[in-house]
Amino acid sequence: MNVYQTTAKTLKRQTYERITAQDDVSKLELMKDIDITSSSLNRVLDELLHEGWIVESGLGQSTGGRKPVLYRMNAHNRYIFGLDISRVYSVLGLYDLRMNTLYSHRWSMDERMTPEKLVEEVGQQIQQVLAERHMSRRRILGIGVGAVGPLDHETGMIHRPIYFNAKGWQQVPICRLLTERTELPALLDNGTNTALLGEHWAMREDDARHVLYVNAGMGIRSAYLSDGRLMRGAMDKEGAVGQMIVAAGGARLHDQGNYGALEAYASIQALEQQARQHSRMGLDGIAIRSESENHHVGSIDMLDWERITTALQQGDTTLQEMFHRSAGYMGIGLANLVNTLQPERVILGGALIQAAPGYYDTAVHVAQQQIYGEPATYPQFSRGYLQERAASVGAAVMVLERMDM
């Protein structure tokens, strides 16, 4: 590709992205934001209109002459699948180019959900939804995958993630497997990166440039957007933030990792471990009940996350205290990250954040007490716009951002 072709493709992409950022944009507004001549812009707009990426949306206000033609993106020109592979559940969504959810399916990641099983389930769902909507595969840009790391986003390989219930989640060429099953191109990144991409897409009108995303689930994962770009290290260690020391010489999770690490206090694994230890010590019983039960469960091994959260919702005071302490440690970890990275926004997500009433508020309150600087400089905290949908939506955004126009 020569320099002229490269420049033309860049201008086309810039014009399209500017139109997608704000509906009903005039040619004059585009020229204010893009370094492009009027004749070149006319050619780019004609090409985008011809290929169906944009449509004319009406006429704007006159400034003395003819009313200007307005342009907006055509959300239904193409579609994208987004797949969130997590340790607790996985979600497949079909999205238009505005990231509106057209379809969604969720699987529990139990001991049966091997990589091969999940790929087959995804393939069946894609085949079914395309048939029901009379949609050709040519209309699909691809499948974006946000998954638990460690992984290699360039080769599409999931390496050796921990805490999966099913066997086989080691050295999984997930992109190749999905492409072979669905005949669609696939892209991979870690789930916190895609969740951050999704949330940033949802807040794009706010023009936030420095955003921290922290996911608290089976482990603690994080992603950071600096000046609008995802920050990556030499290796993909999205879970490394869980090894941040928040209590020197403190607890250790499953005899692995650092003593006093954040993950040992503020994760699903940590709270399950604490609840089981509490019961083994013969302290006050934790009232674990299921829908069909009206008694305390005697087996310590039955103190899993589902039963713990059920008991928490039923008002178990022992668990309330455990979750409150956990949120405090989460706040310490957040303060450390904010003091180091200095983001404008901090988004908290994950099953742990959503499970307990007050967990989010306590974590944010503790963090704000330990952030260096004046309150006016504190970042804005939130649970995000997309919340549980963030990783799958962001996986679709990843495909959109890398598409060849």
mmCIF file of C-alpha atoms in Angstrom:
data_model
loop_
_atom_site.group_PDB
_atom_site.id
_atom_site.type_symbol
_atom_site.label_atom_id
_atom_site.label_comp_id
_atom_site.label_asym_id
_atom_site.label_seq_id
_atom_site.Cartn_x
_atom_site.Cartn_y
_atom_site.Cartn_z
ATOM 1 C CA MET A 1 0.000 0.000 0.000
ATOM 2 C CA ASN A 2 1.484 3.339 -1.068
ATOM 3 C CA VAL A 3 1.530 6.567 0.950
ATOM 4 C CA TYR A 4 -1.523 7.974 -0.856
ATOM 5 C CA GLN A 5 -3.567 4.862 -0.125
ATOM 6 C CA THR A 6 -2.464 4.898 3.523
ATOM 7 C CA THR A 7 -3.421 8.550 3.886
ATOM 8 C CA ALA A 8 -6.787 7.977 2.212
ATOM 9 C CA LYS A 9 -7.583 5.044 4.527
ATOM 10 C CA THR A 10 -6.542 7.089 7.571
ATOM 11 C CA LEU A 11 -8.792 9.992 6.577
ATOM 12 C CA LYS A 12 -11.647 7.616 5.917
ATOM 13 C CA ARG A 13 -11.230 6.043 9.322
ATOM 14 C CA GLN A 14 -10.942 9.408 11.078
ATOM 15 C CA THR A 15 -14.057 10.691 9.345
ATOM 16 C CA TYR A 16 -16.043 7.588 10.243
ATOM 17 C CA GLU A 17 -14.929 7.669 13.887
ATOM 18 C CA ARG A 18 -15.829 11.348 14.139
ATOM 19 C CA ILE A 19 -19.311 10.654 12.795
ATOM 20 C CA THR A 20 -19.794 7.719 15.167
ATOM 21 C CA ALA A 21 -18.833 9.892 18.150
ATOM 22 C CA GLN A 22 -21.721 12.288 17.545
ATOM 23 C CA ASP A 23 -24.884 11.785 15.538
ATOM 24 C CA ASP A 24 -25.993 14.314 12.935
ATOM 25 C CA VAL A 25 -22.653 15.873 12.030
ATOM 26 C CA SER A 26 -22.282 18.388 9.205
ATOM 27 C CA LYS A 27 -19.422 18.646 6.746
ATOM 28 C CA LEU A 28 -18.304 21.917 8.336
ATOM 29 C CA GLU A 29 -18.090 20.275 11.778
ATOM 30 C CA LEU A 30 -16.041 17.437 10.322
ATOM 31 C CA MET A 31 -13.590 19.833 8.712
ATOM 32 C CA LYS A 32 -13.051 21.598 12.054
ATOM 33 C CA ASP A 33 -11.883 18.346 13.656
ATOM 34 C CA ILE A 34 -10.094 16.634 10.751
ATOM 35 C CA ASP A 35 -7.201 18.017 8.701
ATOM 36 C CA ILE A 36 -8.812 17.453 5.323
ATOM 37 C CA THR A 37 -9.699 19.539 2.267
ATOM 38 C CA SER A 38 -13.290 20.020 1.159
ATOM 39 C CA SER A 39 -12.810 17.984 -2.024
ATOM 40 C CA SER A 40 -11.130 15.128 -0.147
ATOM 41 C CA LEU A 41 -13.898 15.112 2.451
ATOM 42 C CA ASN A 42 -16.507 14.929 -0.317
ATOM 43 C CA ARG A 43 -14.781 11.844 -1.732
ATOM 44 C CA VAL A 44 -14.545 10.202 1.702
ATOM 45 C CA LEU A 45 -18.213 10.886 2.486
ATOM 46 C CA ASP A 46 -19.316 9.543 -0.897
ATOM 47 C CA GLU A 47 -17.321 6.368 -0.281
ATOM 48 C CA LEU A 48 -18.721 5.890 3.228
ATOM 49 C CA LEU A 49 -22.258 6.455 1.918
ATOM 50 C CA HIS A 50 -21.780 4.048 -0.990
ATOM 51 C CA GLU A 51 -20.426 1.294 1.295
ATOM 52 C CA GLY A 52 -23.254 1.799 3.769
ATOM 53 C CA TRP A 53 -21.142 2.874 6.763
ATOM 54 C CA ILE A 54 -23.019 6.180 7.113
ATOM 55 C CA VAL A 55 -26.366 7.645 6.061
ATOM 56 C CA GLU A 56 -27.702 11.138 5.517
ATOM 57 C CA SER A 57 -29.854 12.030 8.517
ATOM 58 C CA GLY A 58 -31.473 15.290 7.431
ATOM 59 C CA LEU A 59 -30.587 18.964 7.263
ATOM 60 C CA GLY A 60 -29.023 21.153 9.941
ATOM 61 C CA GLN A 61 -29.584 24.772 10.861
ATOM 62 C CA SER A 62 -28.723 27.343 8.238
ATOM 63 C CA THR A 63 -25.997 29.881 9.028
ATOM 64 C CA GLY A 64 -27.045 32.176 6.191
ATOM 65 C CA GLY A 65 -26.883 29.881 3.169
ATOM 66 C CA ARG A 66 -28.311 26.500 2.348
ATOM 67 C CA LYS A 67 -29.026 24.144 5.210
ATOM 68 C CA PRO A 68 -26.123 21.669 5.618
ATOM 69 C CA VAL A 69 -26.557 17.939 5.087
ATOM 70 C CA LEU A 70 -26.113 15.950 8.308
ATOM 71 C CA TYR A 71 -24.521 12.500 8.567
ATOM 72 C CA ARG A 72 -24.755 9.692 11.072
ATOM 73 C CA MET A 73 -23.407 6.161 11.286
ATOM 74 C CA ASN A 74 -25.444 3.274 9.918
ATOM 75 C CA ALA A 75 -25.648 1.001 12.944
ATOM 76 C CA HIS A 76 -26.968 -1.916 10.897
ATOM 77 C CA ASN A 77 -24.331 -1.990 8.192
ATOM 78 C CA ARG A 78 -22.463 -4.767 10.007
ATOM 79 C CA TYR A 79 -22.741 -6.751 13.245
ATOM 80 C CA ILE A 80 -20.270 -8.129 15.768
ATOM 81 C CA PHE A 81 -20.278 -10.954 18.290
ATOM 82 C CA GLY A 82 -18.663 -10.324 21.673
ATOM 83 C CA LEU A 83 -17.703 -13.211 23.968
ATOM 84 C CA ASP A 84 -16.797 -12.801 27.650
ATOM 85 C CA ILE A 85 -15.013 -15.893 29.052
ATOM 86 C CA SER A 86 -14.885 -15.698 32.828
ATOM 87 C CA ARG A 87 -14.336 -18.177 35.652
ATOM 88 C CA VAL A 88 -17.916 -17.903 36.934
ATOM 89 C CA TYR A 89 -19.898 -17.484 33.715
ATOM 90 C CA SER A 90 -19.415 -16.739 30.032
ATOM 91 C CA VAL A 91 -21.588 -14.457 27.900
ATOM 92 C CA LEU A 92 -22.059 -14.223 24.136
ATOM 93 C CA GLY A 93 -23.697 -11.113 22.688
ATOM 94 C CA LEU A 94 -24.591 -9.910 19.218
ATOM 95 C CA TYR A 95 -24.171 -6.160 18.751
ATOM 96 C CA ASP A 96 -24.831 -3.608 16.054
ATOM 97 C CA LEU A 97 -22.292 -0.873 15.338
ATOM 98 C CA ARG A 98 -23.746 1.280 18.120
ATOM 99 C CA MET A 99 -23.134 -1.601 20.508
ATOM 100 C CA ASN A 100 -26.842 -2.120 21.067
ATOM 101 C CA THR A 101 -27.429 -5.655 22.340
ATOM 102 C CA LEU A 102 -29.485 -7.593 19.816
ATOM 103 C CA TYR A 103 -29.054 -10.997 21.460
ATOM 104 C CA SER A 104 -27.367 -12.444 24.530
ATOM 105 C CA HIS A 105 -26.754 -15.901 25.962
ATOM 106 C CA ARG A 106 -25.065 -16.864 29.219
ATOM 107 C CA TRP A 107 -23.428 -20.085 30.393
ATOM 108 C CA SER A 108 -22.393 -21.167 33.875
ATOM 109 C CA MET A 109 -18.717 -22.133 33.864
ATOM 110 C CA ASP A 110 -19.163 -25.339 35.835
ATOM 111 C CA GLU A 111 -16.993 -28.454 35.778
ATOM 112 C CA ARG A 112 -18.488 -29.525 32.426
ATOM 113 C CA MET A 113 -17.529 -26.350 30.569
ATOM 114 C CA THR A 114 -14.228 -27.343 28.981
ATOM 115 C CA PRO A 115 -12.825 -25.189 26.160
ATOM 116 C CA GLU A 116 -14.150 -27.640 23.589
ATOM 117 C CA LYS A 117 -17.609 -27.621 25.162
ATOM 118 C CA LEU A 118 -17.746 -23.811 25.294
ATOM 119 C CA VAL A 119 -16.593 -23.445 21.674
ATOM 120 C CA GLU A 120 -19.258 -25.897 20.533
ATOM 121 C CA GLU A 121 -21.939 -24.092 22.550
ATOM 122 C CA VAL A 122 -20.860 -20.740 21.087
ATOM 123 C CA GLY A 123 -20.886 -22.190 17.579
ATOM 124 C CA GLN A 124 -24.412 -23.564 18.013
ATOM 125 C CA GLN A 125 -25.703 -20.257 19.376
ATOM 126 C CA ILE A 126 -24.157 -18.249 16.528
ATOM 127 C CA GLN A 127 -25.578 -20.636 13.939
ATOM 128 C CA GLN A 128 -29.013 -20.396 15.555
ATOM 129 C CA VAL A 129 -29.123 -16.611 15.885
ATOM 130 C CA LEU A 130 -27.948 -16.056 12.310
ATOM 131 C CA ALA A 131 -30.610 -18.429 11.009
ATOM 132 C CA GLU A 132 -33.366 -16.826 13.102
ATOM 133 C CA ARG A 133 -32.419 -13.349 11.865
ATOM 134 C CA HIS A 134 -31.830 -14.461 8.264
ATOM 135 C CA MET A 135 -28.374 -12.919 8.555
ATOM 136 C CA SER A 136 -25.414 -13.837 6.349
ATOM 137 C CA ARG A 137 -21.984 -14.398 7.874
ATOM 138 C CA ARG A 138 -20.748 -11.686 5.476
ATOM 139 C CA ARG A 139 -22.612 -9.165 7.635
ATOM 140 C CA ILE A 140 -20.581 -10.194 10.694
ATOM 141 C CA LEU A 141 -17.259 -8.410 11.248
ATOM 142 C CA GLY A 142 -16.025 -11.107 13.610
ATOM 143 C CA ILE A 143 -15.975 -12.390 17.182
ATOM 144 C CA GLY A 144 -14.234 -10.393 19.882
ATOM 145 C CA VAL A 145 -13.171 -12.397 22.933
ATOM 146 C CA GLY A 146 -12.426 -11.029 26.381
ATOM 147 C CA ALA A 147 -11.010 -13.813 28.552
ATOM 148 C CA VAL A 148 -9.287 -14.466 31.835
ATOM 149 C CA GLY A 149 -5.504 -14.344 31.488
ATOM 150 C CA PRO A 150 -2.679 -14.962 31.292
ATOM 151 C CA LEU A 151 -3.003 -14.950 27.523
ATOM 152 C CA ASP A 152 -1.343 -13.803 24.310
ATOM 153 C CA HIS A 153 -3.619 -11.402 22.466
ATOM 154 C CA GLU A 154 -1.442 -11.485 19.335
ATOM 155 C CA THR A 155 -1.590 -15.269 18.848
ATOM 156 C CA GLY A 156 -5.095 -15.714 20.288
ATOM 157 C CA MET A 157 -3.876 -18.142 22.958
ATOM 158 C CA ILE A 158 -5.168 -18.532 26.520
ATOM 159 C CA HIS A 159 -2.268 -19.846 28.598
ATOM 160 C CA ARG A 160 -2.805 -21.167 32.143
ATOM 161 C CA PRO A 161 -5.605 -19.325 33.958
ATOM 162 C CA ILE A 162 -6.365 -20.509 37.490
ATOM 163 C CA TYR A 163 -9.606 -21.217 39.363
ATOM 164 C CA PHE A 164 -11.530 -22.649 36.395
ATOM 165 C CA ASN A 165 -13.932 -25.404 37.459
ATOM 166 C CA ALA A 166 -13.505 -27.426 34.265
ATOM 167 C CA LYS A 167 -10.332 -29.119 33.112
ATOM 168 C CA GLY A 168 -8.477 -28.288 29.941
ATOM 169 C CA TRP A 169 -8.046 -24.525 30.258
ATOM 170 C CA GLN A 170 -4.328 -24.595 29.532
ATOM 171 C CA GLN A 171 -2.720 -23.506 26.268
ATOM 172 C CA VAL A 172 -6.051 -23.022 24.513
ATOM 173 C CA PRO A 173 -5.866 -21.533 20.962
ATOM 174 C CA ILE A 174 -9.280 -20.003 21.487
ATOM 175 C CA CYS A 175 -9.308 -17.793 18.383
ATOM 176 C CA ARG A 176 -8.367 -20.651 16.074
ATOM 177 C CA LEU A 177 -10.962 -22.944 17.645
ATOM 178 C CA LEU A 178 -13.715 -20.352 17.321
ATOM 179 C CA THR A 179 -12.819 -19.538 13.714
ATOM 180 C CA GLU A 180 -12.779 -23.211 12.760
ATOM 181 C CA ARG A 181 -16.197 -23.717 14.368
ATOM 182 C CA THR A 182 -17.931 -20.535 13.201
ATOM 183 C CA GLU A 183 -16.032 -19.502 10.035
ATOM 184 C CA LEU A 184 -15.702 -16.025 11.541
ATOM 185 C CA PRO A 185 -12.445 -14.188 12.363
ATOM 186 C CA ALA A 186 -11.743 -13.900 16.092
ATOM 187 C CA LEU A 187 -9.695 -11.470 18.199
ATOM 188 C CA LEU A 188 -8.602 -11.975 21.811
ATOM 189 C CA ASP A 189 -7.696 -9.720 24.726
ATOM 190 C CA ASN A 190 -7.957 -10.090 28.475
ATOM 191 C CA GLY A 191 -11.407 -9.464 29.897
ATOM 192 C CA THR A 192 -10.491 -6.426 31.951
ATOM 193 C CA ASN A 193 -9.093 -4.705 28.873
ATOM 194 C CA THR A 194 -12.261 -5.424 26.901
ATOM 195 C CA ALA A 195 -14.434 -4.358 29.849
ATOM 196 C CA LEU A 196 -12.536 -1.066 29.967
ATOM 197 C CA LEU A 197 -12.937 -0.645 26.195
ATOM 198 C CA GLY A 198 -16.666 -1.238 26.582
ATOM 199 C CA GLU A 199 -17.071 1.248 29.407
ATOM 200 C CA HIS A 200 -14.946 3.820 27.595
ATOM 201 C CA TRP A 201 -17.138 3.416 24.506
ATOM 202 C CA ALA A 202 -20.232 3.984 26.649
ATOM 203 C CA MET A 203 -18.746 7.199 28.105
ATOM 204 C CA ARG A 204 -17.132 8.418 24.871
ATOM 205 C CA GLU A 205 -19.111 11.661 24.873
ATOM 206 C CA ASP A 206 -17.491 12.545 28.233
ATOM 207 C CA ASP A 207 -14.021 12.421 26.628
ATOM 208 C CA ALA A 208 -12.399 10.727 29.650
ATOM 209 C CA ARG A 209 -8.761 10.007 28.742
ATOM 210 C CA HIS A 210 -7.343 8.361 31.878
ATOM 211 C CA VAL A 211 -9.513 5.544 33.208
ATOM 212 C CA LEU A 212 -8.786 2.722 35.665
ATOM 213 C CA TYR A 213 -10.930 -0.428 35.648
ATOM 214 C CA VAL A 214 -10.778 -2.926 38.527
ATOM 215 C CA ASN A 215 -12.659 -6.233 38.473
ATOM 216 C CA ALA A 216 -13.135 -8.123 41.735
ATOM 217 C CA GLY A 217 -14.279 -11.698 41.241
ATOM 218 C CA MET A 218 -12.462 -14.991 41.738
ATOM 219 C CA GLY A 219 -9.332 -12.831 41.649
ATOM 220 C CA ILE A 220 -8.528 -9.155 41.243
ATOM 221 C CA ARG A 221 -7.863 -7.878 37.729
ATOM 222 C CA SER A 222 -7.205 -4.411 36.394
ATOM 223 C CA ALA A 223 -6.781 -2.416 33.204
ATOM 224 C CA TYR A 224 -5.739 1.164 32.595
ATOM 225 C CA LEU A 225 -6.412 3.620 29.799
ATOM 226 C CA SER A 226 -3.825 6.424 29.548
ATOM 227 C CA ASP A 227 -4.493 9.290 27.148
ATOM 228 C CA GLY A 228 -7.141 7.135 25.504
ATOM 229 C CA ARG A 229 -4.850 4.130 24.929
ATOM 230 C CA LEU A 230 -4.734 0.776 26.696
ATOM 231 C CA MET A 231 -1.528 0.388 28.679
ATOM 232 C CA ARG A 232 0.261 -2.942 28.306
ATOM 233 C CA GLY A 233 3.287 -4.373 30.040
ATOM 234 C CA ALA A 234 5.955 -6.694 28.683
ATOM 235 C CA MET A 235 3.683 -9.600 29.644
ATOM 236 C CA ASP A 236 -0.068 -9.904 30.104
ATOM 237 C CA LYS A 237 -0.465 -10.046 33.882
ATOM 238 C CA GLU A 238 -3.915 -8.568 34.389
ATOM 239 C CA GLY A 239 -4.200 -10.388 37.727
ATOM 240 C CA ALA A 240 -0.918 -9.055 39.111
ATOM 241 C CA VAL A 241 -2.752 -6.254 40.917
ATOM 242 C CA GLY A 242 -4.170 -8.924 43.214
ATOM 243 C CA GLN A 243 -0.653 -9.460 44.574
ATOM 244 C CA MET A 244 -0.410 -5.859 45.825
ATOM 245 C CA ILE A 245 0.466 -5.918 49.546
ATOM 246 C CA VAL A 246 -2.281 -4.340 51.659
ATOM 247 C CA ALA A 247 -1.397 -5.948 55.022
ATOM 248 C CA ALA A 248 2.303 -6.679 55.550
ATOM 249 C CA GLY A 249 2.781 -10.235 56.808
ATOM 250 C CA GLY A 250 -0.940 -10.887 56.525
ATOM 251 C CA ALA A 251 -3.014 -13.699 55.083
ATOM 252 C CA ARG A 252 -2.132 -15.769 52.042
ATOM 253 C CA LEU A 253 -4.618 -17.231 49.578
ATOM 254 C CA HIS A 254 -4.403 -21.026 49.158
ATOM 255 C CA ASP A 255 -0.718 -20.997 50.152
ATOM 256 C CA GLN A 256 0.116 -19.138 46.949
ATOM 257 C CA GLY A 257 1.206 -15.616 46.107
ATOM 258 C CA ASN A 258 2.223 -12.873 48.524
ATOM 259 C CA TYR A 259 1.421 -12.742 52.210
ATOM 260 C CA GLY A 260 -0.967 -9.868 52.848
ATOM 261 C CA ALA A 261 -1.912 -9.566 49.169
ATOM 262 C CA LEU A 262 -5.121 -7.782 48.147
ATOM 263 C CA GLU A 263 -6.434 -11.000 46.578
ATOM 264 C CA ALA A 264 -6.224 -12.731 49.976
ATOM 265 C CA TYR A 265 -8.834 -10.291 51.357
ATOM 266 C CA ALA A 266 -10.903 -8.947 48.460
ATOM 267 C CA SER A 267 -11.845 -11.835 46.174
ATOM 268 C CA ILE A 268 -14.464 -14.563 45.965
ATOM 269 C CA GLN A 269 -11.784 -17.154 46.711
ATOM 270 C CA ALA A 270 -10.741 -15.264 49.840
ATOM 271 C CA LEU A 271 -14.276 -14.952 51.214
ATOM 272 C CA GLU A 272 -15.023 -18.628 50.541
ATOM 273 C CA GLN A 273 -11.791 -19.534 52.346
ATOM 274 C CA GLN A 274 -12.611 -17.265 55.293
ATOM 275 C CA ALA A 275 -16.133 -18.664 55.632
ATOM 276 C CA ARG A 276 -14.839 -22.238 55.648
ATOM 277 C CA GLN A 277 -12.101 -21.424 58.153
ATOM 278 C CA HIS A 278 -14.687 -19.721 60.356
ATOM 279 C CA SER A 279 -16.826 -22.851 60.380
ATOM 280 C CA ARG A 280 -13.883 -25.205 60.992
ATOM 281 C CA MET A 281 -12.925 -23.184 64.070
ATOM 282 C CA GLY A 282 -16.341 -23.912 65.521
ATOM 283 C CA LEU A 283 -17.380 -20.269 65.680
ATOM 284 C CA ASP A 284 -20.941 -19.086 65.226
ATOM 285 C CA GLY A 285 -22.538 -20.965 62.353
ATOM 286 C CA ILE A 286 -23.179 -19.320 59.022
ATOM 287 C CA ALA A 287 -26.820 -19.738 58.045
ATOM 288 C CA ILE A 288 -26.436 -21.200 54.572
ATOM 289 C CA ARG A 289 -29.798 -22.104 53.072
ATOM 290 C CA SER A 290 -31.023 -23.028 49.637
ATOM 291 C CA GLU A 291 -34.518 -22.561 48.246
ATOM 292 C CA SER A 292 -35.486 -26.069 49.308
ATOM 293 C CA GLU A 293 -33.797 -25.931 52.730
ATOM 294 C CA ASN A 294 -34.908 -24.580 56.076
ATOM 295 C CA HIS A 295 -31.855 -25.572 58.108
ATOM 296 C CA HIS A 296 -28.186 -24.772 58.399
ATOM 297 C CA VAL A 297 -25.933 -26.733 56.057
ATOM 298 C CA GLY A 298 -23.634 -29.016 57.993
ATOM 299 C CA SER A 299 -20.938 -29.617 55.353
ATOM 300 C CA ILE A 300 -18.192 -27.008 55.335
ATOM 301 C CA ASP A 301 -17.459 -27.887 51.710
ATOM 302 C CA MET A 302 -20.927 -26.614 50.786
ATOM 303 C CA LEU A 303 -19.874 -23.079 51.682
ATOM 304 C CA ASP A 304 -19.494 -22.047 48.063
ATOM 305 C CA TRP A 305 -20.076 -18.593 46.582
ATOM 306 C CA GLU A 306 -23.724 -19.150 45.659
ATOM 307 C CA ARG A 307 -24.657 -20.260 49.160
ATOM 308 C CA ILE A 308 -22.551 -17.561 50.792
ATOM 309 C CA THR A 309 -24.240 -14.785 48.819
ATOM 310 C CA THR A 310 -27.655 -16.300 49.530
ATOM 311 C CA ALA A 311 -26.929 -16.245 53.262
ATOM 312 C CA LEU A 312 -25.592 -12.706 52.976
ATOM 313 C CA GLN A 313 -28.838 -11.564 51.350
ATOM 314 C CA GLN A 314 -30.741 -13.264 54.174
ATOM 315 C CA GLY A 315 -28.921 -11.049 56.667
ATOM 316 C CA ASP A 316 -26.209 -13.323 58.098
ATOM 317 C CA THR A 317 -24.247 -10.983 60.399
ATOM 318 C CA THR A 318 -21.021 -13.021 60.320
ATOM 319 C CA LEU A 319 -20.834 -12.739 56.567
ATOM 320 C CA GLN A 320 -21.781 -9.072 56.673
ATOM 321 C CA GLU A 321 -18.739 -8.421 58.855
ATOM 322 C CA MET A 322 -16.497 -10.444 56.510
ATOM 323 C CA PHE A 323 -17.682 -8.534 53.453
ATOM 324 C CA HIS A 324 -17.284 -5.203 55.256
ATOM 325 C CA ARG A 325 -13.638 -5.988 56.121
ATOM 326 C CA SER A 326 -13.032 -7.176 52.578
ATOM 327 C CA ALA A 327 -14.387 -3.902 51.174
ATOM 328 C CA GLY A 328 -12.038 -1.984 53.447
ATOM 329 C CA TYR A 329 -9.025 -3.814 52.061
ATOM 330 C CA MET A 330 -10.337 -3.215 48.555
ATOM 331 C CA GLY A 331 -10.407 0.500 49.371
ATOM 332 C CA ILE A 332 -6.748 0.381 50.450
ATOM 333 C CA GLY A 333 -5.822 -1.272 47.164
ATOM 334 C CA LEU A 334 -7.793 1.286 45.172
ATOM 335 C CA ALA A 335 -6.088 4.158 46.978
ATOM 336 C CA ASN A 336 -2.679 2.699 46.134
ATOM 337 C CA LEU A 337 -3.628 2.433 42.456
ATOM 338 C CA VAL A 338 -5.099 5.938 42.330
ATOM 339 C CA ASN A 339 -2.069 7.466 44.024
ATOM 340 C CA THR A 340 0.190 5.737 41.483
ATOM 341 C CA LEU A 341 -1.773 6.104 38.234
ATOM 342 C CA GLN A 342 -3.779 9.297 38.926
ATOM 343 C CA PRO A 343 -6.816 8.438 36.763
ATOM 344 C CA GLU A 344 -9.785 10.694 36.057
ATOM 345 C CA ARG A 345 -12.246 7.826 36.438
ATOM 346 C CA VAL A 346 -12.226 4.591 38.425
ATOM 347 C CA ILE A 347 -14.707 1.893 37.449
ATOM 348 C CA LEU A 348 -15.345 -1.073 39.741
ATOM 349 C CA GLY A 349 -16.844 -4.263 38.371
ATOM 350 C CA GLY A 350 -17.052 -7.978 39.014
ATOM 351 C CA ALA A 351 -19.173 -10.446 40.968
ATOM 352 C CA LEU A 352 -17.809 -9.389 44.370
ATOM 353 C CA ILE A 353 -18.631 -5.702 43.854
ATOM 354 C CA GLN A 354 -22.182 -6.584 42.839
ATOM 355 C CA ALA A 355 -22.823 -9.245 45.501
ATOM 356 C CA ALA A 356 -22.998 -7.272 48.729
ATOM 357 C CA PRO A 357 -25.056 -4.158 49.420
ATOM 358 C CA GLY A 358 -22.654 -1.504 50.620
ATOM 359 C CA TYR A 359 -19.466 -3.206 49.376
ATOM 360 C CA TYR A 360 -18.907 -0.619 46.662
ATOM 361 C CA ASP A 361 -19.713 2.322 48.952
ATOM 362 C CA THR A 362 -17.368 1.093 51.684
ATOM 363 C CA ALA A 363 -14.499 0.453 49.257
ATOM 364 C CA VAL A 364 -14.845 3.909 47.690
ATOM 365 C CA HIS A 365 -15.126 5.629 51.082
ATOM 366 C CA VAL A 366 -11.947 3.956 52.368
ATOM 367 C CA ALA A 367 -10.124 4.766 49.129
ATOM 368 C CA GLN A 368 -11.076 8.429 49.296
ATOM 369 C CA GLN A 369 -9.734 8.681 52.844
ATOM 370 C CA GLN A 370 -6.283 7.606 51.625
ATOM 371 C CA ILE A 371 -5.949 9.321 48.263
ATOM 372 C CA TYR A 372 -3.152 11.860 48.215
ATOM 373 C CA GLY A 373 -4.136 15.428 47.324
ATOM 374 C CA GLU A 374 -7.154 17.680 47.563
ATOM 375 C CA PRO A 375 -10.681 16.233 47.213
ATOM 376 C CA ALA A 376 -11.145 18.311 44.065
ATOM 377 C CA THR A 377 -8.446 16.179 42.408
ATOM 378 C CA TYR A 378 -10.001 12.830 43.368
ATOM 379 C CA PRO A 379 -11.125 10.651 40.467
ATOM 380 C CA GLN A 380 -14.788 9.980 39.820
ATOM 381 C CA PHE A 381 -15.741 6.489 41.011
ATOM 382 C CA SER A 382 -18.531 4.449 39.439
ATOM 383 C CA ARG A 383 -19.791 0.951 38.752
ATOM 384 C CA GLY A 384 -19.742 1.840 35.066
ATOM 385 C CA TYR A 385 -22.494 2.157 32.517
ATOM 386 C CA LEU A 386 -22.402 -1.402 31.180
ATOM 387 C CA GLN A 387 -21.483 -3.313 34.345
ATOM 388 C CA GLU A 388 -21.909 -7.067 33.677
ATOM 389 C CA ARG A 389 -22.111 -6.473 29.915
ATOM 390 C CA ALA A 390 -18.861 -4.512 29.792
ATOM 391 C CA ALA A 391 -16.456 -7.321 28.824
ATOM 392 C CA SER A 392 -18.571 -8.724 25.976
ATOM 393 C CA VAL A 393 -19.489 -5.262 24.628
ATOM 394 C CA GLY A 394 -15.846 -4.220 24.826
ATOM 395 C CA ALA A 395 -14.806 -7.368 22.954
ATOM 396 C CA ALA A 396 -17.101 -6.248 20.135
ATOM 397 C CA VAL A 397 -15.657 -2.709 20.306
ATOM 398 C CA MET A 398 -12.187 -4.249 19.910
ATOM 399 C CA VAL A 399 -13.270 -5.825 16.622
ATOM 400 C CA LEU A 400 -14.831 -2.564 15.475
ATOM 401 C CA GLU A 401 -11.657 -0.601 16.230
ATOM 402 C CA ARG A 402 -9.484 -3.022 14.267
ATOM 403 C CA MET A 403 -11.734 -3.544 11.253
ATOM 404 C CA ASP A 404 -10.359 -2.766 7.838
ATOM 405 C CA MET A 405 -12.613 -0.261 6.085
#
